[in-house]
Amino acid sequence: MQPCLHVSWREDARQPQGVGFARLNGYGAYVAVCAQAAAGPDDRVRVVRIVAAVDCGELVNPDAVRNQIEGGIVQATSWTLHEKARFDRTSITSTDWNLYPIMRITEAPNVEVHLIDRPGESYLGVGEAAQRPAGATVANAAARLQGPRRRTLPPNESKQE
């Protein structure tokens, strides 16, 4: 019998929250993610905290799994809130790191990763298991913070005439 996993997550009406869940490629690790969002400078969405629970079967190297999941969460948060390629009619114009927006370390959320160890069970791949549910979680938290979801892409801001 597996002991109950204790995750320090509390519903907080003052900070909109989102949840997401996915299984890597339909056969790998299971990852559940919860995020708390807040309005940052210029009313932009800022993710304050993310908590993840991961089941990857029997744990062989817990530190490696925790690091992989945490990195994937931070990467997906940056993808979802900041990153976009800019382009004109013929080519990409965000050609270096000064022109391509990414999340700065000062904007990174507090990340908490809880691992479920199942000794004797098959090892499940971890790979990039966190990116899909983390991106969905951030989008869900942002929607709860900002109201109705956006269903269309914004116009290209870097149009050249």
PDB file of C-alpha atoms in Angstrom:
ATOM      1  CA  MET A   1       0.000   0.000   0.000  1.00  0.00           C
ATOM      2  CA  GLN A   2       1.416   3.376  -1.056  1.00  0.00           C
ATOM      3  CA  PRO A   3       1.358   6.141   1.575  1.00  0.00           C
ATOM      4  CA  CYS A   4      -0.765   9.146   0.647  1.00  0.00           C
ATOM      5  CA  LEU A   5       1.166  11.821  -1.213  1.00  0.00           C
ATOM      6  CA  HIS A   6       1.086  15.093   0.716  1.00  0.00           C
ATOM      7  CA  VAL A   7       1.052  18.110  -1.566  1.00  0.00           C
ATOM      8  CA  SER A   8       0.913  21.534   0.038  1.00  0.00           C
ATOM      9  CA  TRP A   9      -1.712  23.014  -2.267  1.00  0.00           C
ATOM     10  CA  ARG A  10      -4.460  25.224  -0.948  1.00  0.00           C
ATOM     11  CA  GLU A  11      -7.270  26.848  -2.919  1.00  0.00           C
ATOM     12  CA  ASP A  12      -6.824  30.619  -2.701  1.00  0.00           C
ATOM     13  CA  ALA A  13      -9.592  32.796  -4.128  1.00  0.00           C
ATOM     14  CA  ARG A  14      -7.232  35.795  -4.226  1.00  0.00           C
ATOM     15  CA  GLN A  15      -4.951  34.066  -6.737  1.00  0.00           C
ATOM     16  CA  PRO A  16      -6.604  32.450  -9.751  1.00  0.00           C
ATOM     17  CA  GLN A  17      -5.506  28.885 -10.302  1.00  0.00           C
ATOM     18  CA  GLY A  18      -5.261  26.466 -13.171  1.00  0.00           C
ATOM     19  CA  VAL A  19      -4.762  22.717 -13.373  1.00  0.00           C
ATOM     20  CA  GLY A  20      -3.490  20.363 -16.035  1.00  0.00           C
ATOM     21  CA  PHE A  21      -2.761  16.655 -16.401  1.00  0.00           C
ATOM     22  CA  ALA A  22      -1.067  14.563 -19.070  1.00  0.00           C
ATOM     23  CA  ARG A  23       0.707  11.285 -19.719  1.00  0.00           C
ATOM     24  CA  LEU A  24       3.907  11.450 -21.749  1.00  0.00           C
ATOM     25  CA  ASN A  25       3.276  10.032 -25.231  1.00  0.00           C
ATOM     26  CA  GLY A  26       0.443   7.867 -23.909  1.00  0.00           C
ATOM     27  CA  TYR A  27       2.819   5.406 -22.208  1.00  0.00           C
ATOM     28  CA  GLY A  28       5.296   7.411 -20.088  1.00  0.00           C
ATOM     29  CA  ALA A  29       5.112   9.333 -16.840  1.00  0.00           C
ATOM     30  CA  TYR A  30       1.907  10.878 -15.530  1.00  0.00           C
ATOM     31  CA  VAL A  31       2.175  14.548 -14.523  1.00  0.00           C
ATOM     32  CA  ALA A  32      -0.445  16.652 -12.732  1.00  0.00           C
ATOM     33  CA  VAL A  33       0.235  20.368 -12.343  1.00  0.00           C
ATOM     34  CA  CYS A  34      -1.447  23.239 -10.452  1.00  0.00           C
ATOM     35  CA  ALA A  35      -0.508  26.912 -10.877  1.00  0.00           C
ATOM     36  CA  GLN A  36      -1.351  30.180  -9.161  1.00  0.00           C
ATOM     37  CA  ALA A  37      -1.408  33.342 -11.291  1.00  0.00           C
ATOM     38  CA  ALA A  38      -1.360  37.032 -10.463  1.00  0.00           C
ATOM     39  CA  ALA A  39      -1.368  40.265 -12.428  1.00  0.00           C
ATOM     40  CA  GLY A  40       2.162  41.548 -12.827  1.00  0.00           C
ATOM     41  CA  PRO A  41       3.489  44.856 -14.166  1.00  0.00           C
ATOM     42  CA  ASP A  42       1.357  46.286 -16.975  1.00  0.00           C
ATOM     43  CA  ASP A  43      -1.377  43.777 -16.029  1.00  0.00           C
ATOM     44  CA  ARG A  44       0.566  40.943 -17.643  1.00  0.00           C
ATOM     45  CA  VAL A  45      -0.023  37.456 -16.268  1.00  0.00           C
ATOM     46  CA  ARG A  46       2.617  36.297 -13.820  1.00  0.00           C
ATOM     47  CA  VAL A  47       2.731  32.737 -12.512  1.00  0.00           C
ATOM     48  CA  VAL A  48       3.560  32.854  -8.820  1.00  0.00           C
ATOM     49  CA  ARG A  49       3.680  29.177  -7.894  1.00  0.00           C
ATOM     50  CA  ILE A  50       3.453  25.798  -9.571  1.00  0.00           C
ATOM     51  CA  VAL A  51       3.099  22.438  -7.837  1.00  0.00           C
ATOM     52  CA  ALA A  52       3.468  19.147  -9.730  1.00  0.00           C
ATOM     53  CA  ALA A  53       2.884  15.506  -8.826  1.00  0.00           C
ATOM     54  CA  VAL A  54       4.699  12.939 -10.970  1.00  0.00           C
ATOM     55  CA  ASP A  55       4.223   9.178 -11.301  1.00  0.00           C
ATOM     56  CA  CYS A  56       6.969   7.577 -13.366  1.00  0.00           C
ATOM     57  CA  GLY A  57       6.779   4.085 -11.878  1.00  0.00           C
ATOM     58  CA  GLU A  58       9.737   2.959  -9.825  1.00  0.00           C
ATOM     59  CA  LEU A  59      12.078   5.867  -9.125  1.00  0.00           C
ATOM     60  CA  VAL A  60      15.697   5.185 -10.025  1.00  0.00           C
ATOM     61  CA  ASN A  61      17.119   8.708  -9.765  1.00  0.00           C
ATOM     62  CA  PRO A  62      14.679  11.036  -7.960  1.00  0.00           C
ATOM     63  CA  ASP A  63      16.934  14.103  -8.270  1.00  0.00           C
ATOM     64  CA  ALA A  64      17.177  13.709 -12.045  1.00  0.00           C
ATOM     65  CA  VAL A  65      13.395  13.285 -12.362  1.00  0.00           C
ATOM     66  CA  ARG A  66      12.741  16.323 -10.153  1.00  0.00           C
ATOM     67  CA  ASN A  67      15.213  18.444 -12.163  1.00  0.00           C
ATOM     68  CA  GLN A  68      13.731  17.297 -15.502  1.00  0.00           C
ATOM     69  CA  ILE A  69      10.177  18.117 -14.407  1.00  0.00           C
ATOM     70  CA  GLU A  70      11.128  21.464 -12.865  1.00  0.00           C
ATOM     71  CA  GLY A  71      13.015  22.506 -16.009  1.00  0.00           C
ATOM     72  CA  GLY A  72      10.080  21.483 -18.198  1.00  0.00           C
ATOM     73  CA  ILE A  73       7.674  23.523 -16.072  1.00  0.00           C
ATOM     74  CA  VAL A  74       9.829  26.641 -16.297  1.00  0.00           C
ATOM     75  CA  GLN A  75      10.299  26.139 -20.054  1.00  0.00           C
ATOM     76  CA  ALA A  76       6.563  25.680 -20.671  1.00  0.00           C
ATOM     77  CA  THR A  77       5.741  28.734 -18.535  1.00  0.00           C
ATOM     78  CA  SER A  78       8.098  30.810 -20.683  1.00  0.00           C
ATOM     79  CA  TRP A  79       6.624  29.387 -23.912  1.00  0.00           C
ATOM     80  CA  THR A  80       3.104  30.136 -22.771  1.00  0.00           C
ATOM     81  CA  LEU A  81       3.554  33.644 -21.382  1.00  0.00           C
ATOM     82  CA  HIS A  82       6.489  35.188 -23.213  1.00  0.00           C
ATOM     83  CA  GLU A  83       7.897  33.455 -26.248  1.00  0.00           C
ATOM     84  CA  LYS A  84       6.928  34.236 -29.797  1.00  0.00           C
ATOM     85  CA  ALA A  85       8.743  34.390 -33.074  1.00  0.00           C
ATOM     86  CA  ARG A  86       8.295  37.674 -34.872  1.00  0.00           C
ATOM     87  CA  PHE A  87       8.265  37.807 -38.636  1.00  0.00           C
ATOM     88  CA  ASP A  88       7.513  39.991 -41.611  1.00  0.00           C
ATOM     89  CA  ARG A  89       6.167  38.881 -44.993  1.00  0.00           C
ATOM     90  CA  THR A  90       9.346  37.021 -45.960  1.00  0.00           C
ATOM     91  CA  SER A  91      11.326  35.965 -42.884  1.00  0.00           C
ATOM     92  CA  ILE A  92      11.687  35.693 -39.138  1.00  0.00           C
ATOM     93  CA  THR A  93      12.774  39.006 -37.614  1.00  0.00           C
ATOM     94  CA  SER A  94      13.483  37.769 -34.069  1.00  0.00           C
ATOM     95  CA  THR A  95      16.890  36.449 -35.083  1.00  0.00           C
ATOM     96  CA  ASP A  96      18.772  36.666 -31.759  1.00  0.00           C
ATOM     97  CA  TRP A  97      18.126  36.471 -27.999  1.00  0.00           C
ATOM     98  CA  ASN A  98      17.771  40.252 -27.755  1.00  0.00           C
ATOM     99  CA  LEU A  99      14.800  40.145 -30.128  1.00  0.00           C
ATOM    100  CA  TYR A 100      13.221  36.876 -28.931  1.00  0.00           C
ATOM    101  CA  PRO A 101      11.320  37.291 -25.639  1.00  0.00           C
ATOM    102  CA  ILE A 102      11.864  34.676 -22.920  1.00  0.00           C
ATOM    103  CA  MET A 103      10.995  34.534 -19.256  1.00  0.00           C
ATOM    104  CA  ARG A 104      13.710  36.002 -17.064  1.00  0.00           C
ATOM    105  CA  ILE A 105      14.892  34.232 -13.920  1.00  0.00           C
ATOM    106  CA  THR A 106      13.289  36.988 -11.830  1.00  0.00           C
ATOM    107  CA  GLU A 107       9.916  36.053 -13.369  1.00  0.00           C
ATOM    108  CA  ALA A 108      10.230  32.305 -12.763  1.00  0.00           C
ATOM    109  CA  PRO A 109       7.578  30.860 -10.450  1.00  0.00           C
ATOM    110  CA  ASN A 110       8.298  28.924  -7.296  1.00  0.00           C
ATOM    111  CA  VAL A 111       8.187  25.290  -8.411  1.00  0.00           C
ATOM    112  CA  GLU A 112       7.468  22.344  -6.150  1.00  0.00           C
ATOM    113  CA  VAL A 113       7.744  18.783  -7.526  1.00  0.00           C
ATOM    114  CA  HIS A 114       6.361  15.770  -5.664  1.00  0.00           C
ATOM    115  CA  LEU A 115       7.353  12.301  -6.833  1.00  0.00           C
ATOM    116  CA  ILE A 116       5.367   9.114  -6.408  1.00  0.00           C
ATOM    117  CA  ASP A 117       7.648   6.104  -6.015  1.00  0.00           C
ATOM    118  CA  ARG A 118       6.165   2.732  -6.953  1.00  0.00           C
ATOM    119  CA  PRO A 119       8.865   0.127  -6.214  1.00  0.00           C
ATOM    120  CA  GLY A 120       8.587  -2.970  -8.353  1.00  0.00           C
ATOM    121  CA  GLU A 121       6.543  -1.219 -11.047  1.00  0.00           C
ATOM    122  CA  SER A 122       7.817  -0.633 -14.572  1.00  0.00           C
ATOM    123  CA  TYR A 123       9.960   2.420 -15.151  1.00  0.00           C
ATOM    124  CA  LEU A 124       8.027   5.051 -17.093  1.00  0.00           C
ATOM    125  CA  GLY A 125       9.896   7.534 -19.254  1.00  0.00           C
ATOM    126  CA  VAL A 126      10.086  11.084 -17.978  1.00  0.00           C
ATOM    127  CA  GLY A 127      11.518  12.853 -21.041  1.00  0.00           C
ATOM    128  CA  GLU A 128       9.612  16.085 -21.527  1.00  0.00           C
ATOM    129  CA  ALA A 129       6.552  14.990 -19.580  1.00  0.00           C
ATOM    130  CA  ALA A 130       5.968  18.327 -17.836  1.00  0.00           C
ATOM    131  CA  GLN A 131       5.682  20.642 -20.829  1.00  0.00           C
ATOM    132  CA  ARG A 132       2.161  19.750 -22.001  1.00  0.00           C
ATOM    133  CA  PRO A 133       0.374  19.836 -18.639  1.00  0.00           C
ATOM    134  CA  ALA A 134       2.392  22.850 -17.440  1.00  0.00           C
ATOM    135  CA  GLY A 135       1.513  24.878 -20.542  1.00  0.00           C
ATOM    136  CA  ALA A 136      -2.160  23.968 -20.168  1.00  0.00           C
ATOM    137  CA  THR A 137      -2.047  24.805 -16.468  1.00  0.00           C
ATOM    138  CA  VAL A 138      -0.543  28.241 -17.091  1.00  0.00           C
ATOM    139  CA  ALA A 139      -3.131  28.926 -19.810  1.00  0.00           C
ATOM    140  CA  ASN A 140      -5.949  27.840 -17.467  1.00  0.00           C
ATOM    141  CA  ALA A 141      -4.668  30.063 -14.637  1.00  0.00           C
ATOM    142  CA  ALA A 142      -4.295  33.006 -17.050  1.00  0.00           C
ATOM    143  CA  ALA A 143      -7.857  32.508 -18.298  1.00  0.00           C
ATOM    144  CA  ARG A 144      -9.193  32.549 -14.745  1.00  0.00           C
ATOM    145  CA  LEU A 145      -7.223  35.736 -14.071  1.00  0.00           C
ATOM    146  CA  GLN A 146      -8.068  37.609 -17.279  1.00  0.00           C
ATOM    147  CA  GLY A 147     -11.566  36.423 -18.054  1.00  0.00           C
ATOM    148  CA  PRO A 148     -12.671  34.948 -21.375  1.00  0.00           C
ATOM    149  CA  ARG A 149     -10.093  32.940 -23.281  1.00  0.00           C
ATOM    150  CA  ARG A 150      -8.592  34.277 -26.453  1.00  0.00           C
ATOM    151  CA  ARG A 151      -9.666  32.122 -29.382  1.00  0.00           C
ATOM    152  CA  THR A 152      -7.693  33.845 -32.138  1.00  0.00           C
ATOM    153  CA  LEU A 153      -4.072  34.843 -32.547  1.00  0.00           C
ATOM    154  CA  PRO A 154      -3.280  38.527 -32.046  1.00  0.00           C
ATOM    155  CA  PRO A 155      -2.276  40.487 -35.136  1.00  0.00           C
ATOM    156  CA  ASN A 156       1.400  40.432 -36.077  1.00  0.00           C
ATOM    157  CA  GLU A 157       2.927  43.417 -34.262  1.00  0.00           C
ATOM    158  CA  SER A 158       6.030  43.536 -36.433  1.00  0.00           C
ATOM    159  CA  LYS A 159       4.352  44.220 -39.784  1.00  0.00           C
ATOM    160  CA  GLN A 160       6.532  46.125 -42.168  1.00  0.00           C
ATOM    161  CA  GLU A 161       4.951  48.262 -44.815  1.00  0.00           C
TER     162      GLU A 161
END
